[in-house]
Amino acid sequence: MDLSPKQSSPSESTRFPDEVLERVLALLTSPKDRNAVSLVCKDWYTADSWSRRHVFIGNCYSVSPEIVARRFPRIRSVTLKGKPRFSDFNLVPDNWGADVHSWLLVFASGCPFLEELRLKRMRVTDESLEFLALNFPNFRALSLLSCDGFSTSGLATVATHCKNLTELDIQENGIEDLSGDWLSCFPENFNTLEVLNFSNLITDVNPGVLERLVSRCRSLKVLKLNRTSSLDRLQRLLVSAPQLTELGAGSFSEELTLQQHAELKYAFGLCKNLSVLSGFWDASALNLSAVYPACSRLSFLNMSYTALQSPELASLLPHCPCLRRLWVLDSVGDKGLEAVGANCPSLEEIRVFPTDPFDEDMLHTVTESGIVAVSQGCPKLHYILYFCRQMTNAAVATVVRNCPDFTHFRLCIMNPGQPDHTTNQPMDEAFGAVVKACKKLKRLSISGLLTDLTFKYIGEYAKNLEALSVAFAGSSDLGMQYVMEGCSKLKKLEIRDCPFGNVALLSGLERYESMRSLWMSACNVTIDGCRSLAREMPRLNVEVMKEEGSDDCKADKVYVYRTVAGPRRDAPPSVLTFSGL
Amino acid sequence: MEGGVAYEQGLNLKATELTLGLPGTGETEGQGGVRNNNKRPMPTSETNEEESQALKAADRGSRAQIVGWPPIRSYRKNSLQEKKDSEGEASGMYVKVSMDGAPYLRKIDLKVYRGYPELLKALEAMFKFAAGVYSEREGYKGSEYVPTYEDKDGDWMLVGDVPWDMFMSSCKRLRIMKGSEARGLGCGV
């Protein structure tokens, strides 16, 4: 900042040298704080730019890699999210976009000191992984969650070339699993790994290679095995790495001899620092008891890949006095959830997934009693994800009366449009109770038979709401209007199969620029409505995904997001982009 | 386990089938339909109950085809599907059990029972009925309800006619039929 000579003003005399300012600002880590700081004045903007080490980009199309690299040339860590969340449920075509390659190309020259890359719902090819491994000499940490487009060959190049790798975290991806040889690509003297998660993969890795790797990496804290990992192997790994803080076990159903069981139990007993346990595909009740000695400090237990029954859960929980987060399948039933309520006073988060989401005859599910039982025993509950086949307004009201601190309330009654099964009324009052009682509510997912009244409640009471997910609900455009008018902090809105049309879409005109994105599918929005929106708001990208055979004027799936990068140029033919520019 | 695209294994294709129109519409699949064949025939007269059950089943069947619903991540869906596929072979043989007049079905694991007597006792306890006395010649005598099952060919058979092992491997589901409809069964072909 160049100043013409002037009287020394108070601001000049208190100006810090840039280096000092940068050091001070470096102590601020929250992106929100950093963003606020950068708006104070040009000096501070510049200091923030040079000292920012981590960037979080919630929508990869909201900004271009060039802009990011130009503004933050010294970043070490990038988190990038790509496709809309509903791509998790097959609602987005495979070739939609969100390819990471263009980002890597720019970063290779603009931010060559990049050390960490965390990607969610991005397209990542083997070619990109190889480029990453070869062009960023300081690269240390790679995390891929819900990505697709790569194979185990890509992992092999990362293992081969990233000499300082500390983290390799491969979760829930659409990965082409060719062989387990990638693990053997780590050099024999490589020992820096702290996080290794390959639970996503099916093909088996060489057990000897894995064991030698684990014993070399003395700083290994997180180890998540894949399904084919046997109990025998697990036992040896635990003995070799008792310092683990997070463990993902493999398959847990083998029949063990008494001796083997004792050895396994002993191995678990060596692990005094475990705070997270997951994996356990097909755990048998008997084998589970081997895990008890490791549970005394457990804060997060993820049993959502094995159909645990209520007696098994009831036997396990008393060994986990510090449990704060629990993920299970609905096979545990209401009785299992009663055990949760009875044994987990510190519980803050519970997620109950369906064992058989498409089999409506299955009775091994949870009902409203289960969720009430948990709320009665766990007053600190603030996060719930609950899949069920029946619910009542009264039960939900009881739950939020017991636990008014919910920040995340996600209820999925699996039959679309199902009413309260005791009164046959809509579930409006349930969600009304939630938004009235839970002042800190940030994320809400609603389901069941719902009229515009639900949305009226949401708009009126959910003043801190940031994310709302809606399906098969509402009676008219009013529903969406209530939300757009009332929820001033809303950042993400996803809607499917609701009777909201152009009037509803356009009612949010003023809001979309302060939101990350809007998704509307199978609603009543038309192409013309999208065109109007794009015309009025040039800094939004309005995209329409057309389905085969639908009417020309229908906007089957609409995705609207704010951007400083203009309309994207990599959209496939089935995606129409409307822009006011 | 072979390689190949892991996320394509066990794809629940039905669930991801694209459908137009509101949920609940779409092709109806009749379940529990009537078949003509040389084996013990099903009664051809459909009661109102059967009709509504079939309609309900059809409704459920078409609803299960909503794309992306319930909102379970593909990864988790495929994981469960793999489990189901392997479970059928290894541990547990779950079959649905319906009873005429009962509002919902149950599911039982056939592997848990060692033979017909145990199975029948369990069914009787579950649905609160008495099956009567079985004889090869006359089927189930002296009871209002008759246990039947659908075999691999889609035919409805009387429970108890074939050796237990053969029954275990061929039974797709069970139906406890009202005695009046089961007339014709158990009187010899």
mmCIF file with all atom_site columns, C-alpha atoms in Angstrom, chain A residues 88-91 120-121 145-146 172-178 199-200 202-203 227-228 281-282 304-305 307 327 329 353-364 387 412-416 471-472 496-497 547, chain B residues 1-7 9 11-12 15-16 18-23 31 59-61 63-64 66-84 86-87 94 96 104-107:
data_model
loop_
_atom_site.group_PDB
_atom_site.id
_atom_site.type_symbol
_atom_site.label_atom_id
_atom_site.label_alt_id
_atom_site.label_comp_id
_atom_site.label_asym_id
_atom_site.label_entity_id
_atom_site.label_seq_id
_atom_site.pdbx_PDB_ins_code
_atom_site.Cartn_x
_atom_site.Cartn_y
_atom_site.Cartn_z
_atom_site.occupancy
_atom_site.B_iso_or_equiv
_atom_site.pdbx_formal_charge
_atom_site.auth_seq_id
_atom_site.auth_comp_id
_atom_site.auth_asym_id
_atom_site.auth_atom_id
_atom_site.pdbx_PDB_model_num
ATOM 1   C CA . ASP A 1 88  ? -24.828 -40.081 -2.785  1.00 0.00 ? 88  ASP A CA 1
ATOM 2   C CA . PHE A 1 89  ? -28.286 -41.405 -3.580  1.00 0.00 ? 89  PHE A CA 1
ATOM 3   C CA . ASN A 1 90  ? -27.793 -41.813 -7.320  1.00 0.00 ? 90  ASN A CA 1
ATOM 4   C CA . LEU A 1 91  ? -29.646 -38.634 -8.250  1.00 0.00 ? 91  LEU A CA 1
ATOM 5   C CA . LYS A 1 120 ? -15.410 -35.190 -0.926  1.00 0.00 ? 120 LYS A CA 1
ATOM 6   C CA . ARG A 1 121 ? -17.680 -36.171 -3.816  1.00 0.00 ? 121 ARG A CA 1
ATOM 7   C CA . LEU A 1 145 ? -14.459 -39.560 0.807   1.00 0.00 ? 145 LEU A CA 1
ATOM 8   C CA . SER A 1 146 ? -17.296 -40.547 -1.540  1.00 0.00 ? 146 SER A CA 1
ATOM 9   C CA . GLU A 1 172 ? -16.693 -44.947 0.903   1.00 0.00 ? 172 GLU A CA 1
ATOM 10  C CA . ASN A 1 173 ? -15.501 -44.352 -2.619  1.00 0.00 ? 173 ASN A CA 1
ATOM 11  C CA . GLY A 1 174 ? -16.509 -45.811 -5.937  1.00 0.00 ? 174 GLY A CA 1
ATOM 12  C CA . ILE A 1 175 ? -13.090 -47.293 -6.417  1.00 0.00 ? 175 ILE A CA 1
ATOM 13  C CA . GLU A 1 176 ? -12.114 -49.835 -9.009  1.00 0.00 ? 176 GLU A CA 1
ATOM 14  C CA . ASP A 1 177 ? -10.528 -52.491 -6.879  1.00 0.00 ? 177 ASP A CA 1
ATOM 15  C CA . LEU A 1 178 ? -8.031  -54.326 -9.034  1.00 0.00 ? 178 LEU A CA 1
ATOM 16  C CA . SER A 1 199 ? -11.698 -50.131 4.774   1.00 0.00 ? 199 SER A CA 1
ATOM 17  C CA . ASN A 1 200 ? -13.240 -49.241 1.400   1.00 0.00 ? 200 ASN A CA 1
ATOM 18  C CA . ILE A 1 202 ? -12.290 -55.515 -0.966  1.00 0.00 ? 202 ILE A CA 1
ATOM 19  C CA . THR A 1 203 ? -9.271  -57.172 -2.485  1.00 0.00 ? 203 THR A CA 1
ATOM 20  C CA . ARG A 1 227 ? -13.464 -56.529 5.306   1.00 0.00 ? 227 ARG A CA 1
ATOM 21  C CA . THR A 1 228 ? -11.216 -59.383 4.277   1.00 0.00 ? 228 THR A CA 1
ATOM 22  C CA . TRP A 1 281 ? -18.484 -56.608 9.424   1.00 0.00 ? 281 TRP A CA 1
ATOM 23  C CA . ASP A 1 282 ? -20.608 -59.570 10.554  1.00 0.00 ? 282 ASP A CA 1
ATOM 24  C CA . SER A 1 304 ? -23.259 -49.822 11.554  1.00 0.00 ? 304 SER A CA 1
ATOM 25  C CA . TYR A 1 305 ? -21.905 -52.562 9.321   1.00 0.00 ? 305 TYR A CA 1
ATOM 26  C CA . ALA A 1 307 ? -26.524 -56.477 12.362  1.00 0.00 ? 307 ALA A CA 1
ATOM 27  C CA . TRP A 1 327 ? -23.715 -45.651 15.136  1.00 0.00 ? 327 TRP A CA 1
ATOM 28  C CA . LEU A 1 329 ? -28.153 -50.718 12.575  1.00 0.00 ? 329 LEU A CA 1
ATOM 29  C CA . PHE A 1 353 ? -29.282 -47.002 9.993   1.00 0.00 ? 353 PHE A CA 1
ATOM 30  C CA . PRO A 1 354 ? -31.715 -49.477 8.392   1.00 0.00 ? 354 PRO A CA 1
ATOM 31  C CA . THR A 1 355 ? -30.577 -53.068 7.964   1.00 0.00 ? 355 THR A CA 1
ATOM 32  C CA . ASP A 1 356 ? -33.001 -53.641 5.118   1.00 0.00 ? 356 ASP A CA 1
ATOM 33  C CA . PRO A 1 357 ? -33.992 -50.316 3.650   1.00 0.00 ? 357 PRO A CA 1
ATOM 34  C CA . PHE A 1 358 ? -36.017 -51.831 0.826   1.00 0.00 ? 358 PHE A CA 1
ATOM 35  C CA . ASP A 1 359 ? -37.707 -54.679 2.614   1.00 0.00 ? 359 ASP A CA 1
ATOM 36  C CA . GLU A 1 360 ? -40.785 -53.212 4.197   1.00 0.00 ? 360 GLU A CA 1
ATOM 37  C CA . ASP A 1 361 ? -41.812 -56.444 5.829   1.00 0.00 ? 361 ASP A CA 1
ATOM 38  C CA . MET A 1 362 ? -38.825 -56.610 8.087   1.00 0.00 ? 362 MET A CA 1
ATOM 39  C CA . LEU A 1 363 ? -39.896 -56.210 11.654  1.00 0.00 ? 363 LEU A CA 1
ATOM 40  C CA . HIS A 1 364 ? -36.440 -55.958 13.132  1.00 0.00 ? 364 HIS A CA 1
ATOM 41  C CA . PHE A 1 387 ? -34.279 -44.331 10.076  1.00 0.00 ? 387 PHE A CA 1
ATOM 42  C CA . CYS A 1 412 ? -36.194 -40.473 8.079   1.00 0.00 ? 412 CYS A CA 1
ATOM 43  C CA . ILE A 1 413 ? -39.568 -42.197 8.170   1.00 0.00 ? 413 ILE A CA 1
ATOM 44  C CA . MET A 1 414 ? -38.924 -44.554 5.328   1.00 0.00 ? 414 MET A CA 1
ATOM 45  C CA . ASN A 1 415 ? -42.362 -44.680 3.721   1.00 0.00 ? 415 ASN A CA 1
ATOM 46  C CA . PRO A 1 416 ? -42.810 -41.369 1.921   1.00 0.00 ? 416 PRO A CA 1
ATOM 47  C CA . ALA A 1 471 ? -38.585 -34.957 0.647   1.00 0.00 ? 471 ALA A CA 1
ATOM 48  C CA . PHE A 1 472 ? -42.188 -35.735 -0.297  1.00 0.00 ? 472 PHE A CA 1
ATOM 49  C CA . ARG A 1 496 ? -37.034 -33.543 -3.731  1.00 0.00 ? 496 ARG A CA 1
ATOM 50  C CA . ASP A 1 497 ? -40.528 -34.582 -4.783  1.00 0.00 ? 497 ASP A CA 1
ATOM 51  C CA . GLU A 1 547 ? -33.882 -36.654 -17.630 1.00 0.00 ? 547 GLU A CA 1
ATOM 52  C CA . MET B 2 1   ? -13.322 -62.256 -3.933  1.00 0.00 ? 1   MET B CA 1
ATOM 53  C CA . GLU B 2 2   ? -12.568 -61.133 -7.424  1.00 0.00 ? 2   GLU B CA 1
ATOM 54  C CA . GLY B 2 3   ? -11.555 -57.664 -8.365  1.00 0.00 ? 3   GLY B CA 1
ATOM 55  C CA . GLY B 2 4   ? -13.665 -55.589 -10.649 1.00 0.00 ? 4   GLY B CA 1
ATOM 56  C CA . VAL B 2 5   ? -15.575 -52.486 -9.962  1.00 0.00 ? 5   VAL B CA 1
ATOM 57  C CA . ALA B 2 6   ? -16.334 -52.871 -6.313  1.00 0.00 ? 6   ALA B CA 1
ATOM 58  C CA . TYR B 2 7   ? -19.172 -50.446 -6.258  1.00 0.00 ? 7   TYR B CA 1
ATOM 59  C CA . GLN B 2 9   ? -21.221 -55.564 -6.885  1.00 0.00 ? 9   GLN B CA 1
ATOM 60  C CA . LEU B 2 11  ? -26.254 -53.243 -7.131  1.00 0.00 ? 11  LEU B CA 1
ATOM 61  C CA . ASN B 2 12  ? -29.828 -53.070 -6.091  1.00 0.00 ? 12  ASN B CA 1
ATOM 62  C CA . ALA B 2 15  ? -34.088 -49.497 -6.321  1.00 0.00 ? 15  ALA B CA 1
ATOM 63  C CA . THR B 2 16  ? -32.169 -47.317 -8.735  1.00 0.00 ? 16  THR B CA 1
ATOM 64  C CA . LEU B 2 18  ? -35.700 -44.500 -12.937 1.00 0.00 ? 18  LEU B CA 1
ATOM 65  C CA . THR B 2 19  ? -39.395 -43.965 -12.753 1.00 0.00 ? 19  THR B CA 1
ATOM 66  C CA . LEU B 2 20  ? -41.473 -40.997 -13.787 1.00 0.00 ? 20  LEU B CA 1
ATOM 67  C CA . GLY B 2 21  ? -44.454 -39.842 -11.856 1.00 0.00 ? 21  GLY B CA 1
ATOM 68  C CA . LEU B 2 22  ? -45.239 -39.638 -8.212  1.00 0.00 ? 22  LEU B CA 1
ATOM 69  C CA . PRO B 2 23  ? -44.281 -42.385 -5.813  1.00 0.00 ? 23  PRO B CA 1
ATOM 70  C CA . GLN B 2 31  ? -47.578 -61.092 -5.087  1.00 0.00 ? 31  GLN B CA 1
ATOM 71  C CA . ASP B 2 59  ? -48.074 -50.853 -3.739  1.00 0.00 ? 59  ASP B CA 1
ATOM 72  C CA . ARG B 2 60  ? -45.093 -51.604 -1.566  1.00 0.00 ? 60  ARG B CA 1
ATOM 73  C CA . GLY B 2 61  ? -43.308 -53.174 -4.486  1.00 0.00 ? 61  GLY B CA 1
ATOM 74  C CA . ARG B 2 63  ? -42.813 -47.768 -3.864  1.00 0.00 ? 63  ARG B CA 1
ATOM 75  C CA . ALA B 2 64  ? -39.556 -49.598 -3.365  1.00 0.00 ? 64  ALA B CA 1
ATOM 76  C CA . ILE B 2 66  ? -38.206 -44.708 -5.930  1.00 0.00 ? 66  ILE B CA 1
ATOM 77  C CA . VAL B 2 67  ? -34.761 -43.601 -7.006  1.00 0.00 ? 67  VAL B CA 1
ATOM 78  C CA . GLY B 2 68  ? -32.522 -42.564 -4.162  1.00 0.00 ? 68  GLY B CA 1
ATOM 79  C CA . TRP B 2 69  ? -35.010 -43.374 -1.410  1.00 0.00 ? 69  TRP B CA 1
ATOM 80  C CA . PRO B 2 70  ? -34.570 -44.054 1.443   1.00 0.00 ? 70  PRO B CA 1
ATOM 81  C CA . PRO B 2 71  ? -31.505 -41.830 1.411   1.00 0.00 ? 71  PRO B CA 1
ATOM 82  C CA . ILE B 2 72  ? -28.825 -44.393 2.053   1.00 0.00 ? 72  ILE B CA 1
ATOM 83  C CA . ARG B 2 73  ? -25.386 -43.887 0.558   1.00 0.00 ? 73  ARG B CA 1
ATOM 84  C CA . SER B 2 74  ? -24.568 -46.260 -2.299  1.00 0.00 ? 74  SER B CA 1
ATOM 85  C CA . TYR B 2 75  ? -21.577 -47.505 -0.381  1.00 0.00 ? 75  TYR B CA 1
ATOM 86  C CA . ARG B 2 76  ? -23.696 -48.555 2.574   1.00 0.00 ? 76  ARG B CA 1
ATOM 87  C CA . LYS B 2 77  ? -26.394 -50.045 0.345   1.00 0.00 ? 77  LYS B CA 1
ATOM 88  C CA . ASN B 2 78  ? -23.880 -52.162 -1.503  1.00 0.00 ? 78  ASN B CA 1
ATOM 89  C CA . SER B 2 79  ? -22.270 -53.199 1.728   1.00 0.00 ? 79  SER B CA 1
ATOM 90  C CA . LEU B 2 80  ? -25.595 -54.430 3.067   1.00 0.00 ? 80  LEU B CA 1
ATOM 91  C CA . GLN B 2 81  ? -26.413 -56.115 -0.224  1.00 0.00 ? 81  GLN B CA 1
ATOM 92  C CA . GLU B 2 82  ? -23.128 -58.016 -0.158  1.00 0.00 ? 82  GLU B CA 1
ATOM 93  C CA . LYS B 2 83  ? -23.893 -59.074 3.338   1.00 0.00 ? 83  LYS B CA 1
ATOM 94  C CA . LYS B 2 84  ? -27.322 -60.301 2.355   1.00 0.00 ? 84  LYS B CA 1
ATOM 95  C CA . SER B 2 86  ? -23.309 -63.938 1.542   1.00 0.00 ? 86  SER B CA 1
ATOM 96  C CA . GLU B 2 87  ? -25.605 -64.356 4.489   1.00 0.00 ? 87  GLU B CA 1
ATOM 97  C CA . TYR B 2 94  ? -34.498 -65.933 6.574   1.00 0.00 ? 94  TYR B CA 1
ATOM 98  C CA . LYS B 2 96  ? -41.015 -64.421 5.268   1.00 0.00 ? 96  LYS B CA 1
ATOM 99  C CA . TYR B 2 104 ? -48.179 -57.912 8.901   1.00 0.00 ? 104 TYR B CA 1
ATOM 100 C CA . LEU B 2 105 ? -45.653 -60.558 8.097   1.00 0.00 ? 105 LEU B CA 1
ATOM 101 C CA . ARG B 2 106 ? -42.869 -62.039 10.148  1.00 0.00 ? 106 ARG B CA 1
ATOM 102 C CA . LYS B 2 107 ? -39.478 -63.316 9.192   1.00 0.00 ? 107 LYS B CA 1
#
